[in-house]
Amino acid sequence: MEKAIKIQGMSCAGCAKGLQDAISKLIGIESANVNFANETLYVKYNEKLNINDLFKTIEKLGFKYLEENNTKEAIISIGGMSCAGCAKGIEKELIKNSGVEKVEVNFATEKAKIIYNDNIRLSNIKNKIEEMGFKILEENIEEKENFKEKEIKTMFKKVLLSAIFGIPLLFIAMAPMIKGLDKLVPSVINMNDSPLNYAIIQLILTIPIMIIGYKFYTNGFKLFFRGKPNMDSLIAISTTAAFLYSLYNTINIINGNLHFVHSLYYETVGMIIVLILLGKYLETISKGKTSDAIKKLMGLAPKYATILNNGKEEKIAIDEVLVDDIVIAKPGEKIAVDGIVIDGETYIDEAMLTGESIPVKKEKDSQVFAGSINKNGYIKFKATKTSKDTALANIIKIVEDAQVTKAPIAKIADIVSGYFVPVVCIIALVASVIWFFVTKDLEFSLKIFVSVLVIACPCALGLATPTAIMVGTGKGAENGILIKSGEALEMAYKLDTVILDKTGTITEGKPVVTNIISKNIEENELLKLVASVEKMSEHPLGEAIVKYAISKNIDLCENIEDFKVKVGFGIEAKINNKNISIGNKKLLESLNIDLLNMEDEAINLANEGKTPMYVAIDNNLEGIIAVADPIKENSKQAIEKLSSMGLNIFMITGDNKKTAEAIANQVNIKNVFAEVLPIDKANYVEKLQKEGKKVAMVGDGINDAPALAKSDLGIAIGSGTDIAIESADVVLIKNDLNGVYNAIKLSKKTIINIKQNLFWAFIYNIIGIPIACGILYIFGGPLLNPMIGALAMSLSSISVLLNALRLRKFK
C-alpha cells in the first residue's frame, strides 16, 4: 500500500532527512521518502502499520500534516524533447506547481508520469508543458505513430536539404587549403583569387543551413534565457558565436582587410548543424526500434469483431463489444476479446501471450484471449472482457508503465543531466578565456569554446538507462515475462535468494487422489462423507477429492451444516448430525483426537510426496485420504538452472514436513519451510531479509499475496489469481518455472547493458570535453576540430542506442 502526505513546517533538507529516518523505523513501513521540494512524504507500508503511529510521529517531530488529497496518476506523451536536459527541465518546472506531487519524464520513451492532486487540473499541467515549447501527444496510438513518422520524414528532409548546402560549403571552404583540390575551386570563389567572393558564397550557403536548423536557436536560446539550458542551447550558442565572428571578419574583408579571409568559420557552423541533424535523425530511427515490442503488442489487437445479433452475423468496432456478447472467430482470424468458448473446437496460437509457439486446443468452456490467432476451427465464444480490459490490454499497460519508470541505477545519470549543460557552458567559457590570455589569439579561444560546447553530450546520459529498459521490458513481454518497473528489473539483478511456493508453482496445482485408508467404515462411504464436505471448500486438495468421488459415480450428500474453514488446519461440518473433521495433524491435535497407529501410515504417504488428510467422525479417527500434486514437467530443470546462477533456493508450503521434503528431494531443493500457515509466509520472507538476503518470492495463489508484496521481488506465475498478480513485481504469463530463470537472466542482461551504456556515456564526456579544452594541444597533440566534435557527439548517442538494441537478440 502507498500513501502521499503533505508535510508543513520543514525548513531545510535536514528536517526532511530526520522525518524520513523516523518514519522508516516504524513497524510496517516498507519504504519512506520525504521530498523537501514539494513538502510531501511518500510511504509504502503493509498491514502491520498502525496509521495513527505514523501521524503521531510526524507531530512529535514538530511538523503538521495534511491528509492526502485524492491523488491521480497520468501518463502524458511529449513530443519535441531533444535531450535529457529537456526532460529534466520539464520535471523541475512541473514540480514547482502546487498540486503536482511527483514527476518522472523519460526522454527515451518521450513520456511523463505525473502524480497530482485536486489542487491542479491535468489540462493546466499540459498547458505548462506546451508553454515550454513541447508538444502534447494524445494517448492515441495512431496519432502517436503518425507524429513519429512525420517527425522522421521531416528530419530526413532537413538532413537532405542541409547536406545540399553543407557539402558544397565544406568543399569551397577546405579545398583551397589542400594541394591538388585547390585547382577544382573556380577562381571566382577561390580564397586566393577572390577572397571577398569566397567569404560571401560561404555566408550565402550557411544562412539556409541555419534556417533549416532554426529549432536549435528558438528552443536553445529560449531555454537558456529561462535558466534551463539544454543540448539545443549548446549548439545555438556555439554556432552563433562562430557565425558572428565569421560575419565580423567578412565585414573586415569588405573593408579591404583581405587577411581576414583566413579567419572564417562558416563551414564549421554549417557542418555542425548538418552533422547534429544527421545524428538526431539516426537517433530518432533507433529510438523507434527500442519500442518495437510494444508496437507489435498493440498491433495484435484486432480492430473489428464479428458478433451474433439476433441470430445474424454483424461486424462491429472492437470497442463496441460488450461483456456477454456472442463473438465468432473464423479460421485465420484474431480473437477479438477475452472470452469462454460456448461452441466449436479449434487450435489457437497464443505465442503473443505465452511465448509458446505450439497452438493450444480450445473446446467448450476453454478460455480464449484477445490477439491470439484462431488456426483452423470455427468457434463461438461469450465475451468476458471488453477491449480495454483484456489480458492483452493489461499486458500493454504493464509494459508501458514499466517503460515510463526509472531504475534506481539511473539516479546518477539524472543528477548529472540536471547540471550538465550549465557546467559545460562554464567549462567552455573558462577554457576559452584561459587560452585567450595564454595565446592572445581570439580565433584559437573561439575554436576551444565551440569545440567544448558541441562535443558535450547530455543525450547519451539521458538515453543510457531508459532505452535498455524499453528493449528489456519489451523483449520480456514478447516472451510472456511482464516486468512492471525499472526498479523490479534492477532488483532481479541483485537477487541472491528465491523462495518457491509449492502448490501451483513447483507442482501442477491439480492434485489427484492416490490412497484411501479406512478404519471402521467402508472406503466409498468415507469418500462420500469427505467429498460432500469438501464440495463446500475451494481448496485444490478438496476439489481433487470431489472429482474423484464423482468419477466413481458416488452421490454426494446435500444436507451439509455448520461448515467451517480452519485456515492452516482443515475443515469441519455436520452431515446427519455427524461431526466430520478433515485436515492435518494440527487439526486433530487441536480437537484432542488420538492418532492411534495411523500416524505411521501418514508418515509413509508423506515420504512418498503425498499429502495425507486425516478424517475424523464424531471425534474418532476413521481414516486417511492421500492426495498427490504432480510436479510440473519443467520444474526440476528450471530449479537446476536457478541454482546454477548461484541463487539460494527455498521451498515454502503448508504441507507437512515429510511431504514437503519428499517433493523438495525430487526437484533438488535443500531448503524447505513446511507446515507454514498462509499468513506466516510473509514472515519467512522477512526472516531471510533480516539475514541480509535479497529475496524473490514466486507464487500463484491468494495466500501468496502478502509474501509477494513483502519480498524484494514478487514473481507471480500466470496461472495465478488476480490478487497474486496485482501484488507481484513480475508476472509470468506461461505457467512454467523456466520463466523465473528467464526473467532473472533477462534482468541481469539488461542491467549489464545499462552499466555499459552509462560507462560509455560518462567516459565519452570525461575524455571528450578535456580534449576539446585543448589538453592534448598542451602536450604537442592536435587541437579538436569543432566539426569532429559534432560528429563524435552524434555518434555517442547512436552508440548507446545500438548497444541497447542488442538486447533484442536475447533468447
PDB file of C-alpha atoms in Angstrom, residues 558-714:
ATOM      1  CA  GLU A 558     -26.753 -32.326   0.181  1.00  0.00           C
ATOM      2  CA  ASN A 559     -27.595 -31.610   3.840  1.00  0.00           C
ATOM      3  CA  ILE A 560     -24.268 -30.044   4.925  1.00  0.00           C
ATOM      4  CA  GLU A 561     -24.497 -27.968   8.120  1.00  0.00           C
ATOM      5  CA  ASP A 562     -22.156 -25.759  10.174  1.00  0.00           C
ATOM      6  CA  PHE A 563     -19.413 -25.747   7.529  1.00  0.00           C
ATOM      7  CA  LYS A 564     -16.236 -24.089   8.863  1.00  0.00           C
ATOM      8  CA  VAL A 565     -12.792 -23.484   7.420  1.00  0.00           C
ATOM      9  CA  LYS A 566      -9.923 -23.526   9.907  1.00  0.00           C
ATOM     10  CA  VAL A 567      -7.149 -21.823   7.934  1.00  0.00           C
ATOM     11  CA  GLY A 568      -3.960 -23.858   8.028  1.00  0.00           C
ATOM     12  CA  PHE A 569      -5.669 -26.765   9.777  1.00  0.00           C
ATOM     13  CA  GLY A 570      -8.587 -28.082   7.713  1.00  0.00           C
ATOM     14  CA  ILE A 571     -12.397 -28.010   7.593  1.00  0.00           C
ATOM     15  CA  GLU A 572     -15.336 -29.125   9.694  1.00  0.00           C
ATOM     16  CA  ALA A 573     -19.045 -29.723   9.028  1.00  0.00           C
ATOM     17  CA  LYS A 574     -22.077 -31.738  10.099  1.00  0.00           C
ATOM     18  CA  ILE A 575     -23.811 -34.411   7.999  1.00  0.00           C
ATOM     19  CA  ASN A 576     -26.872 -36.129   9.510  1.00  0.00           C
ATOM     20  CA  ASN A 577     -25.768 -34.939  12.974  1.00  0.00           C
ATOM     21  CA  LYS A 578     -22.304 -36.457  12.478  1.00  0.00           C
ATOM     22  CA  ASN A 579     -19.341 -34.145  13.119  1.00  0.00           C
ATOM     23  CA  ILE A 580     -16.929 -34.520  10.197  1.00  0.00           C
ATOM     24  CA  SER A 581     -13.380 -33.140  10.632  1.00  0.00           C
ATOM     25  CA  ILE A 582     -10.916 -33.264   7.718  1.00  0.00           C
ATOM     26  CA  GLY A 583      -7.378 -31.866   7.894  1.00  0.00           C
ATOM     27  CA  ASN A 584      -3.814 -32.198   9.040  1.00  0.00           C
ATOM     28  CA  LYS A 585      -2.215 -33.398  12.262  1.00  0.00           C
ATOM     29  CA  LYS A 586      -2.609 -29.947  13.820  1.00  0.00           C
ATOM     30  CA  LEU A 587      -6.382 -30.133  13.398  1.00  0.00           C
ATOM     31  CA  LEU A 588      -6.617 -33.464  15.216  1.00  0.00           C
ATOM     32  CA  GLU A 589      -4.337 -32.260  17.998  1.00  0.00           C
ATOM     33  CA  SER A 590      -6.479 -29.136  18.446  1.00  0.00           C
ATOM     34  CA  LEU A 591      -9.517 -31.435  18.840  1.00  0.00           C
ATOM     35  CA  ASN A 592      -7.613 -33.812  21.178  1.00  0.00           C
ATOM     36  CA  ILE A 593      -8.191 -36.734  18.807  1.00  0.00           C
ATOM     37  CA  ASP A 594      -5.849 -39.692  19.263  1.00  0.00           C
ATOM     38  CA  LEU A 595      -3.868 -40.505  16.086  1.00  0.00           C
ATOM     39  CA  LEU A 596      -3.619 -44.158  17.155  1.00  0.00           C
ATOM     40  CA  ASN A 597      -1.372 -46.182  14.834  1.00  0.00           C
ATOM     41  CA  MET A 598      -2.407 -44.234  11.710  1.00  0.00           C
ATOM     42  CA  GLU A 599       0.347 -41.647  12.117  1.00  0.00           C
ATOM     43  CA  ASP A 600       2.912 -44.137  10.785  1.00  0.00           C
ATOM     44  CA  GLU A 601       0.818 -44.675   7.659  1.00  0.00           C
ATOM     45  CA  ALA A 602       0.512 -40.916   7.199  1.00  0.00           C
ATOM     46  CA  ILE A 603       4.292 -40.560   7.522  1.00  0.00           C
ATOM     47  CA  ASN A 604       4.869 -43.259   4.884  1.00  0.00           C
ATOM     48  CA  LEU A 605       2.489 -41.489   2.494  1.00  0.00           C
ATOM     49  CA  ALA A 606       4.210 -38.168   3.152  1.00  0.00           C
ATOM     50  CA  ASN A 607       7.610 -39.758   2.448  1.00  0.00           C
ATOM     51  CA  GLU A 608       6.249 -40.612  -0.998  1.00  0.00           C
ATOM     52  CA  GLY A 609       5.421 -36.922  -1.616  1.00  0.00           C
ATOM     53  CA  LYS A 610       1.710 -37.333  -0.961  1.00  0.00           C
ATOM     54  CA  THR A 611      -0.417 -35.146   1.295  1.00  0.00           C
ATOM     55  CA  PRO A 612      -2.286 -37.251   3.883  1.00  0.00           C
ATOM     56  CA  MET A 613      -5.565 -35.807   5.204  1.00  0.00           C
ATOM     57  CA  TYR A 614      -6.938 -37.271   8.398  1.00  0.00           C
ATOM     58  CA  VAL A 615     -10.700 -37.866   8.576  1.00  0.00           C
ATOM     59  CA  ALA A 616     -12.434 -37.882  11.992  1.00  0.00           C
ATOM     60  CA  ILE A 617     -16.132 -38.625  12.609  1.00  0.00           C
ATOM     61  CA  ASP A 618     -17.580 -37.545  15.944  1.00  0.00           C
ATOM     62  CA  ASN A 619     -14.048 -37.013  17.263  1.00  0.00           C
ATOM     63  CA  ASN A 620     -12.883 -40.511  16.336  1.00  0.00           C
ATOM     64  CA  LEU A 621     -10.174 -41.024  13.684  1.00  0.00           C
ATOM     65  CA  GLU A 622     -11.740 -43.068  10.877  1.00  0.00           C
ATOM     66  CA  GLY A 623      -9.283 -42.867   8.019  1.00  0.00           C
ATOM     67  CA  ILE A 624      -6.819 -41.068   5.763  1.00  0.00           C
ATOM     68  CA  ILE A 625      -7.244 -39.841   2.228  1.00  0.00           C
ATOM     69  CA  ALA A 626      -3.937 -39.108   0.443  1.00  0.00           C
ATOM     70  CA  VAL A 627      -3.685 -36.662  -2.410  1.00  0.00           C
ATOM     71  CA  ALA A 628      -0.641 -36.015  -4.587  1.00  0.00           C
ATOM     72  CA  ASP A 629       0.042 -32.939  -6.655  1.00  0.00           C
ATOM     73  CA  PRO A 630       2.238 -33.936  -9.644  1.00  0.00           C
ATOM     74  CA  ILE A 631       5.426 -31.967 -10.169  1.00  0.00           C
ATOM     75  CA  LYS A 632       5.418 -29.848 -13.322  1.00  0.00           C
ATOM     76  CA  GLU A 633       7.395 -31.290 -16.192  1.00  0.00           C
ATOM     77  CA  ASN A 634       9.953 -28.435 -16.292  1.00  0.00           C
ATOM     78  CA  SER A 635      10.245 -27.657 -12.560  1.00  0.00           C
ATOM     79  CA  LYS A 636      13.362 -29.711 -11.853  1.00  0.00           C
ATOM     80  CA  GLN A 637      15.209 -28.351 -14.897  1.00  0.00           C
ATOM     81  CA  ALA A 638      14.246 -24.759 -14.032  1.00  0.00           C
ATOM     82  CA  ILE A 639      15.340 -25.110 -10.401  1.00  0.00           C
ATOM     83  CA  GLU A 640      18.704 -26.528 -11.510  1.00  0.00           C
ATOM     84  CA  LYS A 641      19.141 -23.503 -13.804  1.00  0.00           C
ATOM     85  CA  LEU A 642      18.344 -21.104 -10.952  1.00  0.00           C
ATOM     86  CA  SER A 643      20.843 -22.904  -8.697  1.00  0.00           C
ATOM     87  CA  SER A 644      23.476 -22.646 -11.441  1.00  0.00           C
ATOM     88  CA  MET A 645      23.125 -18.841 -11.227  1.00  0.00           C
ATOM     89  CA  GLY A 646      24.347 -19.028  -7.626  1.00  0.00           C
ATOM     90  CA  LEU A 647      20.906 -18.407  -6.112  1.00  0.00           C
ATOM     91  CA  ASN A 648      19.805 -19.972  -2.809  1.00  0.00           C
ATOM     92  CA  ILE A 649      16.533 -21.829  -3.473  1.00  0.00           C
ATOM     93  CA  PHE A 650      13.896 -22.345  -0.765  1.00  0.00           C
ATOM     94  CA  MET A 651      10.528 -24.104  -0.996  1.00  0.00           C
ATOM     95  CA  ILE A 652       7.635 -22.944   1.180  1.00  0.00           C
ATOM     96  CA  THR A 653       4.397 -24.842   1.742  1.00  0.00           C
ATOM     97  CA  GLY A 654       1.591 -25.503   4.162  1.00  0.00           C
ATOM     98  CA  ASP A 655       2.104 -29.249   3.655  1.00  0.00           C
ATOM     99  CA  ASN A 656       3.514 -31.421   6.426  1.00  0.00           C
ATOM    100  CA  LYS A 657       7.282 -31.620   6.679  1.00  0.00           C
ATOM    101  CA  LYS A 658       7.627 -35.163   5.325  1.00  0.00           C
ATOM    102  CA  THR A 659       5.555 -34.474   2.163  1.00  0.00           C
ATOM    103  CA  ALA A 660       7.356 -31.179   1.591  1.00  0.00           C
ATOM    104  CA  GLU A 661      10.804 -32.788   1.925  1.00  0.00           C
ATOM    105  CA  ALA A 662       9.819 -35.601  -0.449  1.00  0.00           C
ATOM    106  CA  ILE A 663       8.781 -33.061  -3.124  1.00  0.00           C
ATOM    107  CA  ALA A 664      11.900 -30.964  -2.458  1.00  0.00           C
ATOM    108  CA  ASN A 665      14.153 -34.009  -2.902  1.00  0.00           C
ATOM    109  CA  GLN A 666      12.593 -34.778  -6.271  1.00  0.00           C
ATOM    110  CA  VAL A 667      13.484 -31.293  -7.579  1.00  0.00           C
ATOM    111  CA  ASN A 668      16.836 -30.952  -5.745  1.00  0.00           C
ATOM    112  CA  ILE A 669      15.816 -28.240  -3.274  1.00  0.00           C
ATOM    113  CA  LYS A 670      17.742 -28.442   0.007  1.00  0.00           C
ATOM    114  CA  ASN A 671      15.993 -25.667   1.985  1.00  0.00           C
ATOM    115  CA  VAL A 672      12.358 -26.226   2.973  1.00  0.00           C
ATOM    116  CA  PHE A 673       9.854 -24.222   5.018  1.00  0.00           C
ATOM    117  CA  ALA A 674       6.990 -26.660   5.722  1.00  0.00           C
ATOM    118  CA  GLU A 675       3.708 -26.508   7.652  1.00  0.00           C
ATOM    119  CA  VAL A 676       3.620 -22.744   7.122  1.00  0.00           C
ATOM    120  CA  LEU A 677       0.282 -21.012   7.562  1.00  0.00           C
ATOM    121  CA  PRO A 678      -0.622 -18.653   4.668  1.00  0.00           C
ATOM    122  CA  ILE A 679      -0.466 -15.618   6.942  1.00  0.00           C
ATOM    123  CA  ASP A 680       3.070 -16.583   8.017  1.00  0.00           C
ATOM    124  CA  LYS A 681       4.626 -16.857   4.550  1.00  0.00           C
ATOM    125  CA  ALA A 682       5.496 -13.155   4.609  1.00  0.00           C
ATOM    126  CA  ASN A 683       7.257 -13.660   7.963  1.00  0.00           C
ATOM    127  CA  TYR A 684       9.598 -16.238   6.427  1.00  0.00           C
ATOM    128  CA  VAL A 685      10.413 -13.758   3.650  1.00  0.00           C
ATOM    129  CA  GLU A 686      11.165 -11.112   6.289  1.00  0.00           C
ATOM    130  CA  LYS A 687      13.309 -13.562   8.255  1.00  0.00           C
ATOM    131  CA  LEU A 688      15.612 -14.091   5.246  1.00  0.00           C
ATOM    132  CA  GLN A 689      15.674 -10.349   4.545  1.00  0.00           C
ATOM    133  CA  LYS A 690      16.868  -9.698   8.090  1.00  0.00           C
ATOM    134  CA  GLU A 691      19.788 -12.030   7.347  1.00  0.00           C
ATOM    135  CA  GLY A 692      20.780  -9.568   4.618  1.00  0.00           C
ATOM    136  CA  LYS A 693      19.418 -11.554   1.685  1.00  0.00           C
ATOM    137  CA  LYS A 694      17.719 -10.082  -1.384  1.00  0.00           C
ATOM    138  CA  VAL A 695      14.645 -12.281  -1.687  1.00  0.00           C
ATOM    139  CA  ALA A 696      12.328 -13.125  -4.571  1.00  0.00           C
ATOM    140  CA  MET A 697       9.039 -14.835  -3.763  1.00  0.00           C
ATOM    141  CA  VAL A 698       7.426 -16.937  -6.505  1.00  0.00           C
ATOM    142  CA  GLY A 699       3.784 -17.901  -6.046  1.00  0.00           C
ATOM    143  CA  ASP A 700       0.409 -18.169  -7.701  1.00  0.00           C
ATOM    144  CA  GLY A 701      -2.325 -18.001  -5.078  1.00  0.00           C
ATOM    145  CA  ILE A 702      -4.221 -15.556  -2.875  1.00  0.00           C
ATOM    146  CA  ASN A 703      -2.328 -16.891   0.140  1.00  0.00           C
ATOM    147  CA  ASP A 704       0.945 -15.894  -1.569  1.00  0.00           C
ATOM    148  CA  ALA A 705      -0.059 -12.229  -1.993  1.00  0.00           C
ATOM    149  CA  PRO A 706       1.334 -10.937   1.367  1.00  0.00           C
ATOM    150  CA  ALA A 707       4.648 -12.731   0.776  1.00  0.00           C
ATOM    151  CA  LEU A 708       4.816 -11.436  -2.819  1.00  0.00           C
ATOM    152  CA  ALA A 709       4.281  -7.886  -1.544  1.00  0.00           C
ATOM    153  CA  LYS A 710       6.792  -8.268   1.309  1.00  0.00           C
ATOM    154  CA  SER A 711       9.596  -9.743  -0.807  1.00  0.00           C
ATOM    155  CA  ASP A 712      12.213  -7.639  -2.566  1.00  0.00           C
ATOM    156  CA  LEU A 713      10.829  -9.036  -5.827  1.00  0.00           C
ATOM    157  CA  GLY A 714       7.431 -10.708  -6.115  1.00  0.00           C
TER     158      GLY A 714
END
